[in-house]
CSV table of C-alpha atoms in Angstrom, one decimal:
chain,number,residue,atom,x,y,z
A,853,MET,CA,11.9,-8.5,-10.3
A,854,GLU,CA,13.6,-5.2,-10.4
A,855,ILE,CA,12.9,-2.7,-7.6
A,856,LEU,CA,10.7,0.1,-8.9
A,857,ASP,CA,10.8,2.3,-5.7
A,858,GLU,CA,11.1,2.2,-2.0
A,859,VAL,CA,9.4,4.1,0.8
A,860,THR,CA,9.8,4.1,4.6
A,861,PHE,CA,7.2,5.3,7.1
A,862,ASP,CA,6.1,4.8,10.7
A,863,ILE,CA,2.8,3.4,11.8
A,864,GLU,CA,1.5,6.1,14.0
A,865,ARG,CA,-1.5,6.1,16.4
A,866,GLY,CA,-2.6,9.5,15.1
A,867,LYS,CA,-2.7,8.2,11.5
A,868,ILE,CA,-4.5,5.1,12.6
A,869,ARG,CA,-7.1,7.3,14.3
A,870,GLU,CA,-7.5,9.3,11.1
A,871,PHE,CA,-8.2,6.2,9.1
A,872,VAL,CA,-10.7,5.0,11.7
A,873,LEU,CA,-12.6,8.3,11.5
A,874,ALA,CA,-12.5,8.4,7.7
A,875,THR,CA,-13.6,4.8,7.2
A,876,HIS,CA,-16.0,4.6,10.2
A,877,ALA,CA,-14.2,1.6,11.6
A,878,GLY,CA,-16.0,0.9,14.9
A,879,ASP,CA,-13.7,-1.6,16.6
A,880,THR,CA,-12.1,0.1,19.6
A,881,VAL,CA,-8.9,-2.0,19.2
A,882,HIS,CA,-7.9,0.7,16.7
A,883,THR,CA,-8.3,3.6,19.1
A,884,SER,CA,-7.8,2.2,22.6
A,885,VAL,CA,-4.5,0.8,23.7
A,886,GLU,CA,-6.3,-1.0,26.5
A,887,ALA,CA,-8.8,-2.6,24.1
A,888,ALA,CA,-5.9,-3.5,21.7
A,889,ARG,CA,-3.9,-5.2,24.5
A,890,ASP,CA,-7.0,-7.0,25.8
A,891,ALA,CA,-7.3,-8.4,22.2
A,892,GLY,CA,-3.7,-9.5,22.2
A,893,PHE,CA,-2.1,-6.7,20.3
A,894,PRO,CA,1.1,-4.9,21.6
A,895,ASP,CA,-0.5,-1.5,20.6
A,896,VAL,CA,-3.4,-0.3,18.5
A,897,PRO,CA,-3.4,-2.2,15.2
A,898,ALA,CA,-3.7,-0.3,11.9
A,899,THR,CA,-6.8,-0.7,9.8
A,900,ALA,CA,-6.7,-3.2,7.0
A,901,THR,CA,-5.8,-0.7,4.2
A,902,HIS,CA,-3.5,1.5,6.3
A,903,VAL,CA,-0.5,1.1,4.0
A,904,VAL,CA,-2.1,3.3,1.5
A,905,VAL,CA,-0.4,6.2,3.5
A,906,ALA,CA,2.7,5.2,1.6
A,907,GLY,CA,1.3,7.3,-1.3
A,908,HIS,CA,1.9,10.4,0.8
A,909,TYR,CA,5.6,9.6,1.0
A,910,ARG,CA,6.1,8.6,-2.7
A,911,ASP,CA,6.4,10.6,-5.8
A,912,GLN,CA,3.5,8.9,-7.7
A,913,ARG,CA,4.0,10.8,-10.9
A,914,ALA,CA,7.7,9.8,-11.0
A,915,PHE,CA,7.0,6.1,-10.7
A,916,VAL,CA,4.3,6.3,-13.3
A,917,ALA,CA,6.7,8.1,-15.6
A,918,LYS,CA,9.4,5.5,-14.8
A,919,LEU,CA,7.0,2.8,-16.1
A,920,GLY,CA,6.4,4.8,-19.3
A,921,LEU,CA,2.7,5.3,-18.5
A,922,ALA,CA,0.7,8.3,-19.4
A,923,TYR,CA,-0.5,9.5,-15.9
A,924,ASP,CA,-3.8,11.0,-17.4
A,925,ARG,CA,-4.7,7.6,-18.9
A,926,VAL,CA,-4.1,5.4,-15.9
A,927,VAL,CA,-6.7,4.0,-13.4
A,928,VAL,CA,-6.3,1.4,-10.6
A,929,GLY,CA,-7.9,-1.8,-11.7
A,930,SER,CA,-7.6,-3.8,-8.5
A,931,VAL,CA,-5.8,-3.9,-5.2
A,932,LYS,CA,-5.3,-7.0,-2.9
A,933,TRP,CA,-3.8,-6.8,0.6
A,934,THR,CA,-2.2,-10.0,2.1
A,935,TYR,CA,-1.3,-9.7,5.8
A,936,PHE,CA,1.3,-11.9,7.3
A,937,ARG,CA,1.0,-10.1,10.6
A,938,PRO,CA,-0.9,-7.0,11.8
A,939,LEU,CA,0.8,-3.6,11.7
A,940,CYS,CA,0.6,-1.8,15.0
A,941,ALA,CA,1.4,1.7,16.3
A,942,GLY,CA,5.1,1.9,16.8
A,943,ASP,CA,6.0,-0.3,13.8
A,944,SER,CA,8.2,1.1,11.1
A,945,VAL,CA,8.0,-0.3,7.6
A,946,ARG,CA,9.9,-0.2,4.4
A,947,GLY,CA,7.8,-0.7,1.3
A,948,VAL,CA,9.6,-2.2,-1.7
A,949,ARG,CA,7.6,-2.1,-4.9
A,950,ARG,CA,8.4,-4.2,-8.0
A,951,VAL,CA,6.7,-4.8,-11.3
A,952,ALA,CA,5.3,-8.4,-11.2
A,953,ALA,CA,3.8,-8.3,-14.8
A,954,ASP,CA,3.4,-5.9,-17.7
A,955,THR,CA,1.0,-7.0,-20.5
A,956,ARG,CA,-1.1,-5.5,-23.3
A,957,LYS,CA,-4.5,-6.5,-24.4
A,958,ARG,CA,-6.2,-4.7,-27.2
A,959,ASN,CA,-5.8,-1.0,-26.5
A,960,LEU,CA,-5.0,-1.5,-22.8
A,961,ARG,CA,-1.8,-2.0,-20.9
A,962,PHE,CA,-1.9,-3.8,-17.5
A,963,VAL,CA,0.9,-3.3,-15.1
A,964,THR,CA,0.8,-5.5,-12.0
A,965,LEU,CA,2.8,-4.1,-9.1
A,966,GLU,CA,3.7,-5.9,-5.9
A,967,THR,CA,4.8,-4.1,-2.8
A,968,ASP,CA,6.3,-5.9,0.3
A,969,TYR,CA,6.0,-3.9,3.5
A,970,LEU,CA,9.0,-5.1,5.6
A,971,ASP,CA,9.2,-4.6,9.3
A,972,ALA,CA,12.3,-3.7,11.3
A,973,ALA,CA,13.4,-7.4,11.3
A,974,GLY,CA,13.1,-7.4,7.5
A,975,ASP,CA,10.1,-9.7,7.5
A,976,CYS,CA,7.2,-9.1,5.2
A,977,ALA,CA,4.2,-7.9,7.3
A,978,VAL,CA,2.0,-6.9,4.4
A,979,ARG,CA,2.0,-7.6,0.6
A,980,VAL,CA,0.0,-5.4,-1.7
A,981,ARG,CA,-0.7,-6.4,-5.3
A,982,GLU,CA,-2.2,-3.8,-7.5
A,983,VAL,CA,-3.1,-3.6,-11.2
A,984,LEU,CA,-2.8,-0.4,-13.0
A,985,ILE,CA,-4.6,-0.1,-16.3
A,986,GLU,CA,-3.5,2.4,-19.0
A,987,ARG,CA,-6.0,3.0,-21.8
A,988,GLY,CA,-4.5,3.7,-25.2
A,989,ALA,CA,-4.5,7.2,-26.7
A,990,GLN,CA,-7.7,8.2,-28.4
């Protein structure tokens, strides 16, 4: 699969705290280093959907245009996160996004994207699979 785009960002305690507040995640492992270490983490772990912050570092319109999609006719159909290990404050990841499938059914186009978030060792920590749906012109 050809690489569509790449993004690099750090997993930061402050961003983890923002996600905790926004999602009302109540587990103190996400806000207390002591609670995180007591639970076996090296630092506070990110919440399950934390890698969505990659969108703040990407030019979303550019990748949609690169796929030949009409931005105003695209919705996200589904997203699935697969964790191979937790991401924790202090980690740095590189997200490599590829097109896994591109199909058409009736008046709809389905583009399946797969992003591997690689840690400093180059191992995949998280894989995100998302389906974009573009409706045909009216």
